[in-house]
């Protein structure tokens, strides 16, 4: 079976998490993870450009062949939801320009795929990501852990 490398992305204007996971012969392994932070003192367009450039750098460094992002969940705060949607659009554009196919999953699909429960809380998801990737500690910060959970979910749903 061929090696699959997936980048999971948890988009946000202030913090965009990413997690890269390999899968070979149904075995998962961690490649990298982190968070792209933008400075609230920068203009909105500069923050979006920063996310784009830094996601592009991650793609150039790790060469994922597939991508995952969580579907947008509209909470009560529409201002923050719009900022997340814009960050998601920037990431989607970057992936499309690099020819990397993107799959979207609902939050409850990710929780269920990683933990077996649609109602799992963040700490439970983080612990399961730790176990599934054989890490000594749960991944932090939570934006990176969410991105890793998304990458694992994609591999779960597209296993062949």
Coordinates of N, CA, C and O in Angstrom, one line a residue:
X1 N 0.8 -1.2 0.0 CA 0.0 0.0 0.0 C 0.9 1.2 0.0 O 1.9 1.3 0.6
X2 N 0.4 2.3 -0.7 CA 1.2 3.5 -0.8 C 1.1 4.4 0.5 O 0.1 4.3 1.2
X3 N 2.1 5.2 0.6 CA 2.1 6.1 1.7 C 1.1 7.3 1.4 O 1.1 7.8 0.3
X4 N 0.3 7.6 2.4 CA -0.6 8.8 2.2 C -0.2 9.8 3.3 O 0.0 9.5 4.4
X5 N -0.1 11.0 2.8 CA 0.2 12.1 3.8 C -0.9 13.2 3.7 O -1.2 13.7 2.7
X6 N -1.5 13.4 4.9 CA -2.7 14.3 5.0 C -2.3 15.4 5.9 O -1.8 15.3 6.9
X7 N -2.7 16.6 5.4 CA -2.7 17.8 6.3 C -4.1 18.1 6.7 O -5.0 18.2 5.9
X8 N -4.3 18.2 8.0 CA -5.5 18.6 8.6 C -5.3 20.1 9.0 O -4.3 20.5 9.5
X9 N -6.4 20.9 8.8 CA -6.3 22.3 9.1 C -7.5 22.8 9.9 O -8.6 22.5 9.6
X10 N -7.2 23.5 11.0 CA -8.2 24.1 11.8 C -8.1 25.6 11.7 O -7.3 26.2 12.3
X11 N -8.9 26.2 10.7 CA -8.7 27.6 10.3 C -9.2 28.5 11.4 O -10.2 28.3 12.0
X12 N -8.5 29.7 11.5 CA -9.0 30.8 12.3 C -8.1 32.0 12.0 O -7.0 31.8 11.5
X13 N -8.6 33.1 12.2 CA -7.9 34.4 11.9 C -6.7 34.5 12.9 O -5.6 34.9 12.5
X14 N -7.0 34.3 14.1 CA -5.9 34.5 15.1 C -5.0 33.3 15.2 O -3.8 33.4 15.3
X15 N -5.6 32.1 15.1 CA -4.8 30.8 15.2 C -5.3 29.9 14.2 O -6.5 29.5 14.2
X16 N -4.4 29.4 13.3 CA -4.8 28.4 12.3 C -3.9 27.2 12.7 O -2.7 27.2 12.6
X17 N -4.5 26.1 13.1 CA -3.8 24.9 13.5 C -3.6 24.0 12.2 O -4.4 24.0 11.3
X18 N -2.5 23.3 12.2 CA -2.2 22.3 11.2 C -1.6 21.1 11.8 O -1.0 21.1 12.8
X19 N -1.9 20.0 11.2 CA -1.4 18.7 11.6 C -1.2 17.8 10.4 O -2.1 17.7 9.6
X20 N 0.0 17.2 10.4 CA 0.3 16.3 9.2 C 0.5 14.9 9.7 O 1.3 14.7 10.6
X21 N -0.2 14.0 9.1 CA -0.2 12.6 9.5 C 0.1 11.7 8.3 O -0.5 11.9 7.2
X22 N 0.9 10.8 8.4 CA 1.2 9.7 7.4 C 0.4 8.5 7.7 O 0.2 8.2 8.9
X23 N 0.0 7.8 6.7 CA -0.6 6.5 6.9 C 0.0 5.5 5.8 O 0.0 5.8 4.6
X24 N 0.6 4.4 6.3 CA 1.1 3.4 5.4 C 0.8 2.1 6.0 O 1.0 1.8 7.2
X25 N 0.2 1.2 5.2 CA -0.3 -0.1 5.7 C -1.2 0.0 6.9 O -1.0 -0.7 7.9
X26 N -2.1 0.9 6.9 CA -3.0 1.3 8.0 C -2.4 1.7 9.3 O -3.1 1.8 10.3
X27 N -1.1 2.0 9.3 CA -0.4 2.5 10.4 C -0.3 4.1 10.4 O 0.2 4.6 9.4
X28 N -0.8 4.7 11.4 CA -0.7 6.2 11.4 C 0.6 6.6 12.1 O 1.1 6.0 13.1
X29 N 1.2 7.7 11.6 CA 2.4 8.3 12.2 C 2.3 9.8 12.1 O 1.9 10.3 11.1
X30 N 2.8 10.5 13.1 CA 2.8 11.9 13.2 C 4.0 12.4 12.3 O 5.1 11.9 12.5
X31 N 3.8 13.4 11.5 CA 4.8 14.0 10.8 C 5.2 15.4 11.4 O 6.3 15.6 11.8
X32 N 4.2 16.2 11.6 CA 4.4 17.5 12.2 C 3.1 18.1 12.6 O 2.0 17.7 12.1
X33 N 3.1 19.1 13.5 CA 1.9 19.9 13.8 C 2.3 21.2 14.4 O 3.5 21.4 14.8
X34 N 1.4 22.2 14.4 CA 1.7 23.5 14.9 C 0.6 24.4 14.7 O -0.5 24.1 14.3
X35 N 0.8 25.7 15.0 CA -0.2 26.7 14.9 C 0.4 28.0 14.3 O 1.5 28.4 14.6
X36 N -0.3 28.5 13.3 CA 0.1 29.7 12.7 C -0.7 30.8 13.4 O -1.9 30.8 13.4
X37 N 0.0 31.7 14.1 CA -0.6 32.8 14.8 C -0.5 34.1 14.1 O 0.6 34.4 13.5
X38 N -1.5 34.9 14.1 CA -1.4 36.2 13.5 C -1.6 37.3 14.5 O -2.2 37.1 15.6
X39 N -1.0 38.4 14.3 CA -1.0 39.5 15.3 C -2.2 40.4 15.1 O -2.5 40.9 14.0
X40 N -3.0 40.5 16.1 CA -4.2 41.3 16.1 C -4.0 42.8 15.8 O -4.9 43.5 15.3
X41 N -2.7 43.3 15.9 CA -2.4 44.6 15.6 C -2.2 44.8 14.1 O -2.2 46.0 13.6
X42 N -2.0 43.7 13.3 CA -1.9 43.8 11.9 C -3.3 44.0 11.2 O -4.3 43.7 11.8
X43 N -3.3 44.6 10.0 CA -4.5 44.7 9.3 C -5.1 43.4 9.0 O -4.4 42.4 8.9
X44 N -6.4 43.4 8.7 CA -7.1 42.1 8.4 C -6.5 41.4 7.2 O -6.2 40.2 7.2
X45 N -6.3 42.2 6.2 CA -5.7 41.6 4.9 C -4.3 41.1 5.1 O -3.9 40.0 4.6
X46 N -3.5 41.7 6.0 CA -2.2 41.2 6.2 C -2.2 39.9 7.0 O -1.4 39.0 6.8
X47 N -3.2 39.8 7.9 CA -3.3 38.6 8.7 C -3.7 37.4 7.8 O -3.2 36.3 7.9
X48 N -4.6 37.7 6.8 CA -5.0 36.6 5.9 C -3.8 36.2 5.0 O -3.6 35.1 4.7
X49 N -3.1 37.2 4.5 CA -1.9 37.0 3.7 C -0.9 36.1 4.5 O -0.3 35.2 3.9
X50 N -0.7 36.4 5.8 CA 0.2 35.7 6.6 C -0.2 34.2 6.7 O 0.6 33.3 6.6
X51 N -1.5 34.0 6.9 CA -2.0 32.6 6.9 C -1.7 31.9 5.6 O -1.2 30.7 5.6
X52 N -2.0 32.5 4.5 CA -1.7 32.0 3.2 C -0.3 31.6 3.0 O 0.1 30.5 2.7
X53 N 0.6 32.6 3.3 CA 2.0 32.3 3.1 C 2.6 31.2 4.0 O 3.4 30.4 3.6
X54 N 2.1 31.2 5.2 CA 2.6 30.2 6.1 C 2.1 28.8 5.9 O 2.8 27.8 6.0
X55 N 0.8 28.7 5.4 CA 0.3 27.4 5.0 C 1.1 26.9 3.8 O 1.4 25.7 3.7
X56 N 1.3 27.8 2.8 CA 2.1 27.5 1.7 C 3.5 26.9 2.0 O 4.0 25.9 1.5
X57 N 4.1 27.6 3.0 CA 5.4 27.1 3.5 C 5.3 25.7 4.1 O 6.2 24.9 3.9
X58 N 4.3 25.4 4.9 CA 4.1 24.1 5.4 C 3.9 23.1 4.3 O 4.5 22.0 4.4
X59 N 3.1 23.4 3.3 CA 2.9 22.5 2.2 C 4.2 22.3 1.5 O 4.5 21.1 1.1
X60 N 5.0 23.3 1.2 CA 6.3 23.2 0.5 C 7.2 22.3 1.3 O 8.0 21.5 0.7
X61 N 7.2 22.4 2.6 CA 8.1 21.6 3.5 C 7.7 20.2 3.6 O 8.5 19.3 3.5
X62 N 6.4 19.9 3.8 CA 6.0 18.5 4.1 C 5.3 17.8 2.9 O 5.1 16.6 3.0
X63 N 4.9 18.5 1.9 CA 4.3 17.9 0.7 C 3.2 16.9 0.9 O 3.2 15.8 0.5
X64 N 2.1 17.4 1.6 CA 0.9 16.5 1.8 C 0.3 16.3 0.4 O 0.4 17.2 -0.5
X65 N -0.4 15.2 0.3 CA -1.1 14.9 -1.0 C -2.6 15.0 -0.9 O -3.3 14.9 -1.8
X66 N -3.1 15.1 0.4 CA -4.5 15.3 0.7 C -4.7 16.2 1.8 O -3.8 16.4 2.6
X67 N -5.9 16.8 1.9 CA -6.1 17.8 3.0 C -7.5 17.6 3.5 O -8.4 17.1 2.9
X68 N -7.7 18.1 4.8 CA -8.9 18.0 5.5 C -9.1 19.3 6.2 O -8.2 19.9 6.8
X69 N -10.4 19.8 6.3 CA -10.8 20.9 7.1 C -12.2 20.6 7.7 O -13.0 19.9 7.0
X70 N -12.4 21.1 8.8 CA -13.8 21.0 9.5 C -14.7 21.9 8.8 O -14.4 23.0 8.4
X71 N -16.0 21.4 8.6 CA -17.0 22.3 8.0 C -17.2 23.5 9.0 O -17.0 23.3 10.2
X72 N -17.6 24.6 8.5 CA -17.8 25.8 9.3 C -19.0 25.6 10.2 O -20.1 25.3 9.7
X73 N -18.8 25.9 11.4 CA -19.9 25.8 12.4 C -20.2 27.2 12.8 O -19.4 27.9 13.4
X74 N -21.4 27.7 12.5 CA -21.8 29.0 12.8 C -22.3 29.1 14.3 O -23.3 28.6 14.6
X75 N -21.5 29.7 15.1 CA -21.9 29.9 16.5 C -22.7 31.2 16.6 O -23.1 31.8 15.6
X76 N -22.9 31.7 17.8 CA -23.6 32.9 18.0 C -22.9 34.2 17.6 O -23.4 35.2 17.3
X77 N -21.5 34.1 17.6 CA -20.7 35.2 17.3 C -20.4 35.3 15.8 O -19.5 34.6 15.3
X78 N -21.3 36.0 15.1 CA -21.1 36.0 13.6 C -19.8 36.7 13.2 O -19.3 36.4 12.1
X79 N -19.3 37.7 13.9 CA -18.1 38.4 13.6 C -16.9 37.4 13.5 O -16.2 37.3 12.6
X80 N -16.8 36.5 14.6 CA -15.8 35.6 14.6 C -16.0 34.5 13.5 O -15.1 34.0 12.9
X81 N -17.3 34.1 13.3 CA -17.6 33.1 12.2 C -17.1 33.6 10.9 O -16.6 32.9 10.1
X82 N -17.3 34.9 10.6 CA -16.9 35.5 9.3 C -15.4 35.4 9.2 O -14.9 35.2 8.1
X83 N -14.7 35.8 10.3 CA -13.2 35.7 10.2 C -12.7 34.3 10.0 O -11.8 34.1 9.2
X84 N -13.3 33.3 10.6 CA -13.0 31.9 10.4 C -13.3 31.5 8.9 O -12.5 30.9 8.2
X85 N -14.4 32.0 8.4 CA -14.8 31.7 7.0 C -13.7 32.3 6.0 O -13.4 31.7 5.0
X86 N -13.3 33.5 6.3 CA -12.3 34.1 5.5 C -10.9 33.3 5.5 O -10.3 33.1 4.5
X87 N -10.5 32.9 6.7 CA -9.3 32.1 6.9 C -9.5 30.8 6.1 O -8.5 30.3 5.5
X88 N -10.6 30.2 6.2 CA -10.9 29.0 5.6 C -10.8 29.1 4.0 O -10.2 28.3 3.3
X89 N -11.3 30.3 3.5 CA -11.2 30.6 2.1 C -9.8 30.7 1.6 O -9.4 30.2 0.6
X90 N -9.0 31.4 2.4 CA -7.6 31.6 2.1 C -6.9 30.2 2.0 O -6.1 29.9 1.1
X91 N -7.1 29.4 3.0 CA -6.5 28.0 3.0 C -7.0 27.2 1.9 O -6.2 26.5 1.2
X92 N -8.3 27.3 1.6 CA -8.8 26.5 0.4 C -8.2 26.9 -0.9 O -7.8 26.1 -1.7
X93 N -8.0 28.2 -1.0 CA -7.3 28.8 -2.2 C -5.9 28.2 -2.3 O -5.5 27.8 -3.4
X94 N -5.2 28.3 -1.3 CA -3.8 27.8 -1.2 C -3.7 26.3 -1.6 O -2.9 25.9 -2.4
X95 N -4.6 25.5 -1.0 CA -4.6 24.1 -1.4 C -5.0 23.8 -2.8 O -4.3 23.0 -3.5
X96 N -6.0 24.6 -3.3 CA -6.4 24.4 -4.7 C -5.2 24.8 -5.7 O -5.0 24.1 -6.7
X97 N -4.5 25.9 -5.4 CA -3.4 26.3 -6.2 C -2.3 25.2 -6.2 O -1.6 25.1 -7.2
X98 N -2.2 24.5 -5.1 CA -1.1 23.4 -5.1 C -1.7 22.1 -5.6 O -0.9 21.1 -5.5
X99 N -2.9 22.0 -6.0 CA -3.5 20.8 -6.5 C -3.7 19.7 -5.5 O -3.7 18.5 -5.8
X100 N -4.0 20.1 -4.2 CA -4.2 19.2 -3.1 C -5.7 19.1 -2.9 O -6.3 20.1 -2.5
X101 N -6.3 17.9 -3.1 CA -7.7 17.7 -2.9 C -8.1 17.9 -1.4 O -7.4 17.5 -0.5
X102 N -9.2 18.6 -1.2 CA -9.7 19.0 0.2 C -11.0 18.2 0.5 O -11.9 18.2 -0.3
X103 N -11.0 17.6 1.6 CA -12.3 17.0 2.1 C -12.7 17.7 3.4 O -11.9 18.2 4.2
X104 N -14.0 17.8 3.5 CA -14.6 18.5 4.7 C -15.4 17.5 5.5 O -16.1 16.7 5.0
X105 N -15.3 17.7 6.9 CA -16.0 16.9 7.8 C -16.6 17.7 8.9 O -16.1 18.7 9.3
X106 N -17.8 17.3 9.3 CA -18.5 18.0 10.4 C -17.9 17.7 11.7 O -17.2 16.6 11.9
X107 N -18.0 18.6 12.7 CA -17.4 18.4 14.0 C -17.7 17.1 14.6 O -16.9 16.4 15.2
X108 N -19.0 16.7 14.5 CA -19.4 15.4 15.1 C -18.8 14.2 14.4 O -18.6 13.1 15.0
X109 N -18.6 14.3 13.1 CA -17.9 13.2 12.4 C -16.5 13.0 12.9 O -16.0 11.9 13.0
X110 N -15.8 14.1 13.1 CA -14.4 14.1 13.6 C -14.4 13.5 15.0 O -13.6 12.6 15.3
X111 N -15.2 13.9 15.9 CA -15.3 13.4 17.3 C -15.5 11.9 17.2 O -14.9 11.1 17.9
X112 N -16.5 11.5 16.4 CA -16.9 10.1 16.3 C -15.8 9.2 15.7 O -15.5 8.1 16.2
X113 N -15.1 9.7 14.7 CA -14.1 8.9 14.0 C -12.9 8.8 15.0 O -12.2 7.7 15.0
X114 N -12.6 9.8 15.8 CA -11.4 9.7 16.6 C -11.7 9.0 18.0 O -10.8 8.2 18.4
X115 N -12.8 9.3 18.5 CA -13.1 8.7 19.9 C -14.2 7.7 19.9 O -14.3 7.0 20.9
X116 N -15.0 7.6 18.9 CA -16.2 6.7 18.9 C -17.4 7.3 19.5 O -18.5 6.7 19.6
X117 N -17.3 8.6 19.9 CA -18.5 9.3 20.5 C -18.6 10.7 19.8 O -17.7 11.5 19.8
X118 N -19.8 11.0 19.3 CA -20.1 12.3 18.7 C -20.1 13.4 19.8 O -20.0 14.6 19.5
X119 N -20.3 13.0 21.1 CA -20.3 14.0 22.1 C -19.0 14.2 22.9 O -19.1 14.9 24.0
X120 N -17.9 13.7 22.4 CA -16.7 13.8 23.1 C -16.2 15.3 23.3 O -16.4 16.1 22.4
X121 N -15.6 15.6 24.4 CA -15.1 16.9 24.7 C -13.7 17.1 24.1 O -13.1 16.1 23.7
X122 N -13.2 18.3 24.1 CA -11.9 18.6 23.6 C -10.8 17.7 24.2 O -9.9 17.2 23.5
X123 N -10.8 17.6 25.5 CA -9.7 16.9 26.2 C -9.8 15.4 25.8 O -8.7 14.7 25.7
X124 N -11.0 14.8 25.6 CA -11.1 13.4 25.2 C -10.5 13.3 23.8 O -9.8 12.3 23.5
X125 N -10.9 14.2 22.9 CA -10.3 14.1 21.5 C -8.8 14.2 21.6 O -8.1 13.4 20.9
X126 N -8.2 15.1 22.4 CA -6.8 15.2 22.5 C -6.1 13.9 23.0 O -5.1 13.5 22.5
X127 N -6.8 13.3 24.0 CA -6.2 12.0 24.5 C -6.2 10.9 23.5 O -5.3 10.2 23.3
X128 N -7.3 10.9 22.7 CA -7.4 9.8 21.6 C -6.4 10.1 20.5 O -5.8 9.2 20.0
X129 N -6.2 11.4 20.2 CA -5.2 11.7 19.2 C -3.8 11.3 19.7 O -3.0 10.7 18.9
X130 N -3.5 11.5 21.0 CA -2.3 11.1 21.6 C -2.1 9.5 21.4 O -1.1 9.1 21.0
X131 N -3.1 8.8 21.7 CA -3.1 7.3 21.7 C -2.9 6.9 20.2 O -2.1 6.0 20.0
X132 N -3.7 7.4 19.3 CA -3.7 6.9 17.9 C -2.4 7.2 17.3 O -1.9 6.5 16.4
X133 N -1.7 8.3 17.7 CA -0.4 8.7 17.1 C 0.8 8.2 17.9 O 1.9 8.5 17.5
X134 N 0.5 7.6 19.0 CA 1.6 7.1 19.9 C 2.5 8.2 20.5 O 3.7 8.0 20.6
X135 N 1.8 9.3 20.9 CA 2.6 10.4 21.4 C 2.7 10.3 23.0 O 1.9 9.6 23.6
X136 N 3.7 10.9 23.5 CA 4.0 10.8 25.0 C 3.0 11.7 25.7 O 2.6 11.4 26.8
X137 N 2.6 12.8 25.1 CA 1.6 13.7 25.7 C 0.6 14.1 24.7 O 0.8 14.0 23.5
X138 N -0.6 14.6 25.1 CA -1.6 15.1 24.2 C -1.0 16.3 23.4 O -0.3 17.1 24.0
X139 N -1.3 16.4 22.1 CA -0.8 17.5 21.4 C -1.4 18.8 21.8 O -2.6 18.9 22.2
X140 N -0.6 19.8 21.8 CA -1.0 21.2 22.2 C -0.4 22.2 21.3 O 0.6 21.9 20.7
X141 N -1.1 23.3 21.1 CA -2.3 23.8 21.6 C -3.5 23.1 20.9 O -3.3 22.3 20.0
X142 N -4.7 23.4 21.4 CA -5.9 22.7 20.9 C -6.2 22.9 19.4 O -6.7 22.0 18.8
X143 N -5.7 24.0 18.8 CA -5.9 24.2 17.4 C -5.1 23.1 16.6 O -5.6 22.6 15.6
X144 N -3.9 22.8 17.1 CA -3.1 21.8 16.4 C -3.7 20.4 16.6 O -3.8 19.6 15.7
X145 N -4.2 20.2 17.9 CA -4.8 18.9 18.2 C -6.1 18.7 17.3 O -6.3 17.6 16.8
X146 N -6.9 19.7 17.1 CA -8.1 19.6 16.3 C -7.7 19.3 14.8 O -8.3 18.5 14.1
X147 N -6.6 19.9 14.3 CA -6.1 19.7 13.0 C -5.7 18.2 12.8 O -6.0 17.6 11.8
X148 N -4.9 17.7 13.8 CA -4.5 16.3 13.8 C -5.7 15.4 13.8 O -5.8 14.4 13.1
X149 N -6.7 15.7 14.6 CA -7.9 14.9 14.7 C -8.6 14.9 13.3 O -9.1 13.8 12.9
X150 N -8.6 16.0 12.6 CA -9.2 16.1 11.3 C -8.5 15.2 10.3 O -9.1 14.5 9.5
X151 N -7.1 15.2 10.3 CA -6.3 14.4 9.4 C -6.6 12.9 9.7 O -6.8 12.1 8.7
X152 N -6.7 12.5 10.9 CA -7.0 11.1 11.3 C -8.4 10.8 10.8 O -8.6 9.7 10.2
X153 N -9.3 11.7 10.9 CA -10.7 11.4 10.4 C -10.7 11.2 8.9 O -11.3 10.2 8.4
X154 N -10.0 12.0 8.2 CA -9.9 11.8 6.8 C -9.4 10.5 6.4 O -9.9 9.8 5.5
X155 N -8.3 10.1 7.1 CA -7.7 8.8 6.8 C -8.7 7.6 7.1 O -8.8 6.6 6.5
X156 N -9.5 7.8 8.2 CA -10.5 6.8 8.6 C -11.6 6.7 7.6 O -11.9 5.6 7.2
X157 N -12.1 7.8 7.1 CA -13.2 7.8 6.1 C -12.8 7.4 4.7 O -13.6 7.0 3.9
X158 N -11.5 7.5 4.4 CA -11.0 7.3 3.0 C -10.1 6.1 3.0 O -9.4 5.9 2.0
X159 N -10.1 5.3 4.0 CA -9.2 4.1 4.0 C -9.6 3.2 2.9 O -10.7 2.8 2.7
X160 N -8.6 2.7 2.1 CA -8.8 1.8 1.0 C -7.9 0.6 1.0 O -6.8 0.7 1.5

